[in-house]
XYZ file of C-alpha atoms in Angstrom:
527
model
C 173.343 166.864 142.533
C 170.401 168.477 140.787
C 169.609 172.141 141.040
C 167.616 174.076 143.601
C 168.594 177.075 141.490
C 166.197 179.515 139.887
C 166.631 182.396 137.490
C 167.718 185.779 138.835
C 167.825 189.348 137.615
C 171.587 189.941 137.171
C 171.153 193.510 138.351
C 170.045 192.187 141.715
C 173.266 190.218 142.302
C 174.977 192.988 144.245
C 172.141 193.121 146.767
C 172.135 189.311 146.998
C 175.840 189.370 147.823
C 175.210 191.828 150.653
C 172.481 189.592 152.048
C 174.799 186.581 151.889
C 177.473 188.426 153.839
C 174.883 189.494 156.405
C 173.917 185.830 156.875
C 177.542 184.835 157.313
C 178.119 187.582 159.865
C 174.964 187.000 161.854
C 174.937 183.166 162.020
C 171.922 181.359 163.410
C 170.829 178.999 166.165
C 170.417 175.267 165.684
C 168.868 172.682 168.011
C 168.333 168.966 168.233
C 164.908 167.574 167.435
C 163.334 164.218 168.031
C 163.483 161.675 165.242
C 160.196 160.911 163.482
C 158.318 158.025 165.106
C 161.201 157.626 167.573
C 160.832 156.059 171.035
C 160.613 158.941 173.553
C 163.095 157.174 175.862
C 165.587 156.827 173.018
C 165.012 160.443 172.044
C 165.613 161.600 175.607
C 168.892 159.692 175.769
C 170.031 161.278 172.534
C 169.019 164.867 173.267
C 171.953 167.278 173.201
C 172.273 170.847 174.367
C 171.642 173.627 171.854
C 174.817 174.831 170.219
C 175.211 178.403 169.084
C 176.596 178.914 165.579
C 177.485 182.525 166.315
C 180.790 181.748 168.009
C 184.211 182.245 166.485
C 185.788 179.291 164.732
C 187.782 176.952 166.949
C 190.733 176.632 164.604
C 191.770 179.857 162.892
C 192.142 180.073 159.131
C 195.627 180.842 157.906
C 196.089 183.995 155.839
C 196.570 181.887 152.703
C 193.394 179.906 153.288
C 191.287 182.997 153.942
C 192.636 184.769 150.884
C 191.843 181.770 148.682
C 188.335 181.474 150.100
C 187.789 185.096 149.079
C 189.155 184.405 145.603
C 186.723 181.497 145.183
C 183.710 183.797 145.468
C 184.087 187.220 143.842
C 180.733 188.443 145.196
C 181.908 188.085 148.781
C 185.365 189.389 147.931
C 183.884 192.554 146.459
C 181.612 193.000 149.470
C 184.582 192.777 151.843
C 186.872 194.806 149.600
C 188.607 198.037 150.528
C 191.148 196.809 153.041
C 192.518 193.343 152.192
C 194.091 192.850 155.632
C 190.844 193.654 157.432
C 188.871 191.435 155.026
C 191.107 188.465 155.796
C 190.919 189.166 159.517
C 187.115 189.357 159.308
C 186.958 185.968 157.619
C 189.344 184.456 160.158
C 186.994 185.491 162.962
C 183.944 183.859 161.421
C 182.572 180.451 162.324
C 183.887 178.191 159.562
C 180.608 176.412 158.824
C 178.879 179.767 158.472
C 181.674 181.032 156.246
C 181.615 178.024 153.949
C 177.826 177.810 153.815
C 177.712 181.460 152.820
C 180.056 181.047 149.893
C 177.233 180.712 147.399
C 175.159 183.840 146.874
C 171.948 182.209 148.006
C 173.524 180.855 151.196
C 171.903 177.419 151.128
C 171.790 175.921 154.589
C 173.961 172.795 154.401
C 175.845 172.915 157.673
C 176.552 169.209 157.984
C 178.395 169.190 154.664
C 180.263 172.342 155.656
C 181.788 170.904 158.818
C 185.378 172.004 158.334
C 186.532 169.945 161.288
C 185.319 166.796 159.516
C 186.960 167.600 156.187
C 190.295 168.199 157.953
C 190.310 164.469 158.739
C 189.632 163.385 155.143
C 192.043 162.818 152.215
C 191.007 165.954 150.333
C 193.070 168.990 149.264
C 193.390 171.902 151.691
C 192.437 175.482 150.930
C 195.957 176.742 151.577
C 197.640 174.253 149.216
C 199.210 175.727 146.118
C 198.462 173.663 142.979
C 201.983 174.102 141.660
C 203.398 172.514 144.826
C 201.931 169.086 144.010
C 201.524 166.814 141.037
C 198.127 165.304 140.267
C 197.801 162.088 142.195
C 196.438 160.052 145.071
C 196.561 161.720 148.478
C 196.494 158.639 150.693
C 197.423 155.046 149.873
C 194.672 152.678 151.012
C 195.265 149.083 152.105
C 191.910 147.261 151.818
C 193.099 144.726 154.378
C 193.278 147.479 156.998
C 189.837 148.865 156.250
C 187.270 148.075 158.923
C 184.887 145.296 157.963
C 182.172 146.793 160.136
C 180.534 150.234 159.954
C 180.899 152.891 162.597
C 178.268 152.657 165.337
C 175.311 154.981 165.056
C 173.709 156.819 167.947
C 171.101 154.862 169.853
C 167.854 154.148 168.085
C 169.284 153.972 164.539
C 170.731 151.190 162.392
C 172.627 150.800 159.123
C 170.879 149.076 156.218
C 171.769 148.203 152.643
C 168.895 149.206 150.399
C 167.788 146.642 147.820
C 166.637 148.817 144.936
C 165.483 145.784 142.972
C 162.721 145.577 145.592
C 159.972 147.981 144.571
C 159.031 148.704 148.181
C 162.570 149.712 149.142
C 162.968 151.785 145.985
C 159.734 153.537 146.957
C 161.174 154.295 150.405
C 164.221 155.987 148.868
C 161.910 157.835 146.495
C 159.781 159.098 149.401
C 162.791 160.221 151.462
C 164.478 162.152 148.670
C 161.305 163.751 147.410
C 160.557 165.083 150.873
C 164.003 166.004 152.146
C 166.596 166.398 149.388
C 167.013 169.602 147.341
C 164.813 172.607 148.017
C 165.408 176.223 147.078
C 166.257 178.662 149.864
C 162.859 180.347 149.782
C 161.083 176.951 150.044
C 159.110 177.615 146.849
C 160.234 174.489 144.967
C 161.195 170.928 145.850
C 162.608 168.386 143.417
C 160.122 165.656 142.564
C 162.057 162.578 141.478
C 160.240 159.772 139.696
C 160.759 156.067 140.252
C 162.072 155.635 136.665
C 164.599 158.396 137.391
C 166.022 156.466 140.350
C 166.186 153.246 138.360
C 168.191 155.167 135.767
C 170.410 157.129 138.153
C 171.196 154.448 140.747
C 171.509 151.343 138.564
C 174.236 152.293 136.109
C 176.252 149.416 134.601
C 178.368 147.805 137.303
C 176.222 149.165 140.160
C 176.626 147.468 143.520
C 173.885 146.882 146.033
C 176.297 147.607 148.900
C 176.736 151.174 147.608
C 173.107 152.048 148.357
C 173.350 152.877 152.048
C 170.490 153.739 154.378
C 169.835 154.533 158.012
C 166.617 153.363 159.677
C 164.941 154.066 163.010
C 165.244 150.696 164.775
C 161.796 150.757 166.371
C 159.740 151.820 163.346
C 162.120 150.762 160.508
C 161.500 154.161 158.920
C 164.202 155.184 156.426
C 165.630 158.527 157.573
C 168.937 158.857 155.697
C 170.492 157.680 152.447
C 173.671 157.977 150.401
C 174.660 156.238 147.169
C 177.512 155.659 144.779
C 177.862 154.257 141.281
C 181.060 153.235 139.467
C 182.703 155.625 137.015
C 185.911 155.572 135.018
C 187.042 159.158 135.499
C 189.803 160.642 133.349
C 191.773 163.583 134.702
C 194.425 164.927 132.334
C 195.189 161.601 130.769
C 195.025 159.459 133.902
C 191.949 157.241 134.241
C 190.769 156.555 137.792
C 188.614 153.617 138.821
C 186.276 155.764 140.886
C 182.857 156.094 142.401
C 180.374 158.878 141.787
C 178.797 159.705 145.139
C 175.360 161.304 145.092
C 171.955 161.663 146.750
C 173.177 162.259 150.299
C 169.879 162.903 152.049
C 168.911 163.191 155.709
C 165.418 163.636 157.112
C 164.893 167.290 158.001
C 164.190 166.447 161.651
C 167.547 164.718 161.966
C 169.821 167.430 160.530
C 171.194 168.181 164.014
C 172.357 164.576 164.493
C 175.472 165.228 162.358
C 174.739 162.195 160.224
C 176.246 163.562 156.997
C 179.908 162.976 157.953
C 179.019 159.481 159.204
C 177.234 158.654 155.939
C 180.234 159.886 153.952
C 182.565 157.755 156.053
C 180.364 154.696 155.519
C 180.091 155.003 151.728
C 183.866 155.567 151.671
C 184.461 152.416 153.734
C 182.281 150.348 151.426
C 184.047 151.691 148.333
C 187.459 150.992 149.872
C 186.476 147.380 150.559
C 185.822 146.878 146.831
C 189.157 148.413 145.805
C 187.778 151.804 144.775
C 189.838 154.527 146.437
C 188.783 157.725 144.636
C 185.441 159.461 144.192
C 183.846 162.463 142.547
C 180.987 164.341 144.194
C 179.291 167.741 144.081
C 177.817 170.226 146.535
C 176.213 173.641 146.390
C 178.548 174.921 149.103
C 182.295 175.485 149.182
C 184.133 172.628 150.912
C 187.856 171.800 150.918
C 188.514 172.004 147.969
C 186.739 172.253 144.587
C 188.527 170.997 141.519
C 186.100 173.139 139.509
C 182.949 175.197 140.030
C 180.042 175.808 137.670
C 176.933 177.959 137.649
C 173.385 177.059 136.703
C 171.728 178.852 133.796
C 168.048 178.665 132.898
C 166.207 179.040 129.588
C 162.493 179.793 129.967
C 160.265 177.739 127.679
C 157.006 178.850 129.299
C 157.965 182.204 130.792
C 154.459 183.120 131.953
C 154.096 179.950 134.012
C 157.597 180.328 135.478
C 156.839 183.909 136.453
C 153.554 182.922 138.093
C 155.401 180.211 140.026
C 158.085 182.603 141.234
C 160.828 180.816 139.295
C 161.460 183.593 136.761
C 161.707 187.276 137.606
C 160.569 190.296 135.639
C 163.763 192.234 134.828
C 163.830 195.889 135.745
C 162.501 198.017 132.908
C 160.877 195.110 131.062
C 157.269 193.961 130.729
C 155.580 190.554 130.738
C 154.787 190.755 127.035
C 158.406 191.582 126.222
C 159.593 188.592 128.215
C 157.187 186.272 126.398
C 158.442 187.611 123.066
C 162.080 187.389 124.152
C 161.689 183.724 125.116
C 159.921 182.664 121.910
C 160.886 179.191 120.667
C 160.424 178.144 116.984
C 157.895 175.413 116.292
C 160.160 173.259 114.094
C 163.783 172.126 114.122
C 166.162 173.579 111.533
C 169.260 171.360 111.375
C 168.962 168.941 108.413
C 168.879 165.328 109.599
C 167.936 166.149 113.211
C 165.882 163.245 114.578
C 165.220 161.129 117.647
C 168.017 158.757 118.639
C 167.428 155.103 117.779
C 169.028 151.919 119.043
C 170.891 151.453 115.762
C 172.710 154.757 116.404
C 174.311 153.768 119.694
C 177.662 152.507 118.379
C 178.153 155.727 116.415
C 176.969 157.783 119.404
C 179.524 156.061 121.651
C 182.341 156.760 119.207
C 181.404 160.421 118.719
C 180.848 161.139 122.406
C 184.101 159.443 123.444
C 186.122 161.549 121.022
C 184.276 164.709 122.006
C 184.797 164.221 125.762
C 188.477 163.520 125.215
C 188.861 167.260 124.541
C 188.183 168.068 128.214
C 190.612 167.963 131.130
C 188.191 165.997 133.312
C 185.563 163.687 131.837
C 184.096 160.191 132.155
C 185.325 157.335 129.984
C 182.127 155.536 129.072
C 181.868 152.010 127.734
C 179.338 151.147 125.053
C 177.119 149.661 127.748
C 177.257 152.873 129.760
C 176.396 155.045 126.758
C 173.441 152.777 126.040
C 172.266 153.170 129.638
C 172.796 156.900 130.074
C 171.693 158.226 126.691
C 169.031 155.846 125.373
C 165.700 155.364 127.127
C 163.440 152.499 126.082
C 160.506 153.627 128.231
C 157.126 152.541 126.947
C 155.534 155.947 127.449
C 156.573 159.605 127.635
C 155.397 159.769 131.236
C 157.956 157.102 132.183
C 160.772 158.454 130.003
C 163.701 160.030 131.844
C 166.343 160.777 129.219
C 165.662 162.146 125.737
C 168.244 161.674 122.984
C 168.535 163.090 119.475
C 171.088 162.790 116.699
C 171.862 164.487 113.427
C 172.214 162.063 110.525
C 173.926 163.530 107.491
C 171.330 163.336 104.670
C 173.990 162.275 102.151
C 176.503 160.081 104.000
C 174.027 158.905 106.676
C 176.800 159.349 109.220
C 175.876 160.485 112.746
C 177.513 163.900 113.002
C 175.927 165.301 116.154
C 174.080 164.194 119.266
C 172.246 165.976 122.061
C 170.506 164.702 125.189
C 168.625 166.002 128.190
C 166.861 164.436 131.142
C 163.571 165.169 132.885
C 163.219 166.250 136.487
C 160.115 167.944 137.812
C 159.858 170.265 140.801
C 156.858 170.599 143.083
C 155.658 174.192 143.417
C 154.974 174.745 147.111
C 151.845 176.665 148.129
C 150.967 177.909 144.665
C 147.254 177.812 143.877
C 147.657 177.966 140.084
C 150.550 175.571 139.335
C 151.490 172.314 141.043
C 154.709 171.402 139.208
C 157.437 172.836 137.018
C 158.636 170.427 134.353
C 162.369 170.952 133.893
C 164.748 169.602 131.263
C 168.433 169.366 132.219
C 171.016 169.464 129.451
C 173.028 166.233 129.597
C 175.722 165.175 127.112
C 176.083 166.355 123.520
C 178.760 166.166 120.819
C 179.477 167.308 117.280
C 182.006 166.447 114.593
C 182.505 170.189 114.080
C 184.582 170.245 117.264
C 187.436 168.401 115.561
C 187.906 171.050 112.882
C 189.548 173.243 115.558
C 187.550 176.237 114.407
C 185.897 177.925 117.389
C 183.681 180.105 115.232
C 182.294 177.087 113.374
C 181.877 175.159 116.621
C 179.957 178.019 118.212
C 177.671 178.292 115.199
C 177.008 174.544 115.111
C 176.338 174.237 118.832
C 173.930 177.160 118.779
C 171.985 175.476 115.978
C 172.068 172.112 117.771
C 170.957 173.507 121.124
C 168.209 175.616 119.550
C 166.760 172.450 118.015
C 167.092 170.795 121.427
C 165.023 173.632 122.917
C 162.443 173.184 120.158
C 161.856 169.515 120.984
C 161.839 170.232 124.735
C 159.168 172.886 124.179
C 157.121 170.442 122.072
C 157.330 167.955 124.956
C 155.776 170.580 127.248
C 158.828 171.314 129.359
C 158.622 174.644 131.171
C 162.315 175.419 131.619
C 165.620 174.142 130.262
C 168.561 174.096 132.693
C 172.277 173.923 131.947
C 175.555 174.380 133.785
C 178.598 176.327 132.583
C 180.569 173.111 131.884
C 181.440 171.353 128.593
C 181.277 173.896 125.711
C 178.122 175.483 127.128
C 179.561 179.042 127.330
C 179.521 179.073 123.523
C 175.719 179.129 123.417
C 174.300 180.137 126.818
C 173.995 183.828 126.062
C 172.914 183.515 122.428
C 170.229 180.980 123.332
C 168.968 183.310 126.082
C 169.856 181.241 129.131
C 169.666 183.481 132.184
C 172.047 183.133 135.136
C 170.632 181.275 138.121
C 171.236 181.693 141.829
C 172.681 178.194 142.162
C 176.264 176.992 141.851
C 177.629 173.464 141.696
C 181.113 172.731 143.014
C 182.888 169.516 141.964
C 185.172 167.640 144.352
C 187.599 164.741 144.168
C 188.032 162.421 147.129
C 191.509 161.037 147.833
C 192.914 162.668 144.720
C 194.712 165.952 144.299
C 194.393 167.653 140.935
C 195.168 171.141 139.706
C 191.948 173.125 139.143
C 190.148 172.731 135.821
C 188.099 175.550 134.239
C 184.373 175.572 134.957
C 183.302 178.009 132.246
C 183.099 181.074 134.530
C 185.007 184.342 134.722
C 185.989 186.104 137.967
C 182.482 187.571 138.239
C 180.798 184.174 137.871
C 179.569 184.899 134.346
C 179.823 182.361 131.515
C 183.156 182.810 129.728
C 184.029 181.119 126.419
C 187.738 181.290 127.240
C 187.196 179.266 130.449
C 185.668 176.185 128.817
C 187.466 172.940 128.038
C 187.986 171.878 131.636
C 184.967 170.131 133.085
C 183.358 167.427 130.944
C 181.490 165.671 133.768
C 177.705 166.088 133.995
C 176.437 164.820 137.350
C 172.753 164.369 138.109
């Protein structure tokens, strides 16, 4: 799940926390709306009464669950601090979907995903479970023979479809749906603008299955109004490799959010995975659901600070000036690491070997085949405009051995209602690796990664990217501060489906700041 996050002034975080709590306490009204291009008779048959979201939750949280929810977001815990018993009681009185949606500081409105009643029926860990009470392992044994061969019925007027993404017209439909209705920041200033090459890259990984590209259409008009996807991934968690799926791009047309389609889409992609013998999955969300295996924060490095400020993406810190911010975010014009160059096809075997060894250092990481490394890290696009992923290596000038690699991918955002700028061109840090990691010298590793990432910023700046985004996963805490990445208002929580695992570090301390001592857990970078 890509970011709707933007840079914040850290000194404003306390006020943001108060606003988040106010949202949780106040709740808001939600109503059904007619589907786009839908038959009025069908719409009338489907119309439901408005449901208030201000009521108390139907099933009370236990003390243990409420306490852990507080622990999972220090900003809210601090806001409700003073009397622990009253804080827990306050949380227990809240509507659960409001509580869970409010767990991130920016309070993104994702109520469908936050339906606690739905997640209680799924094979996922509970909030009140203690990690030490269970060993890592499958939650529910699945017998494929007992899995339904047919999908659950949809409400009248809608039908299930399998999207054929080898058909340009159907790929364009998915592209149109996600660009209009997927990730948007809370203030509605930015909307992700996926390209067709991006979808070909993201949704057609080696081993991809057509049946895992699931859509919902309006029967009368055949308009695509919902989508969810999965791709195969070999996921290693503390030495055990799971034949899993990576679920992503759950998207529902804005006018259909009240139809509660998200749980039905999740059930359908699960059913289709089960039928192929895949019983575990990894997925992400910007809200707290039962129950994250790890949580990370977005950080942003301005490459064109003036443009980002004019777009409303970057803020002017208290006590600073525009000229100081431009100077602070200066990027050198040339790379400095000897042997740093663009990745070539001849490098891929060495890249696979280096990356595999590097990722093995993390508690949770993908196990990529050579074919997968070729797909994810090497882009043979004919032009820069079509290129999605950008890869670079360091070749030792003497031994000619590949000692380092770094990659990032391109994802633009549309700037909404801005007269001066139409798009923000963002680079997202992807996978990287260095031989220095195996010397078991943290000081040397930190120095090498800072040099490697600085050169990565240099090439991104040369390619006219406006901002460089990174999460707190991998070894990123070693360079985020030194390379002047500012904390964003977005968080990304990682979840495992039908698998219980003790939490892994996400690179954050108790105040949600990058912490070098909390790295080494999450080695999975999801789009």
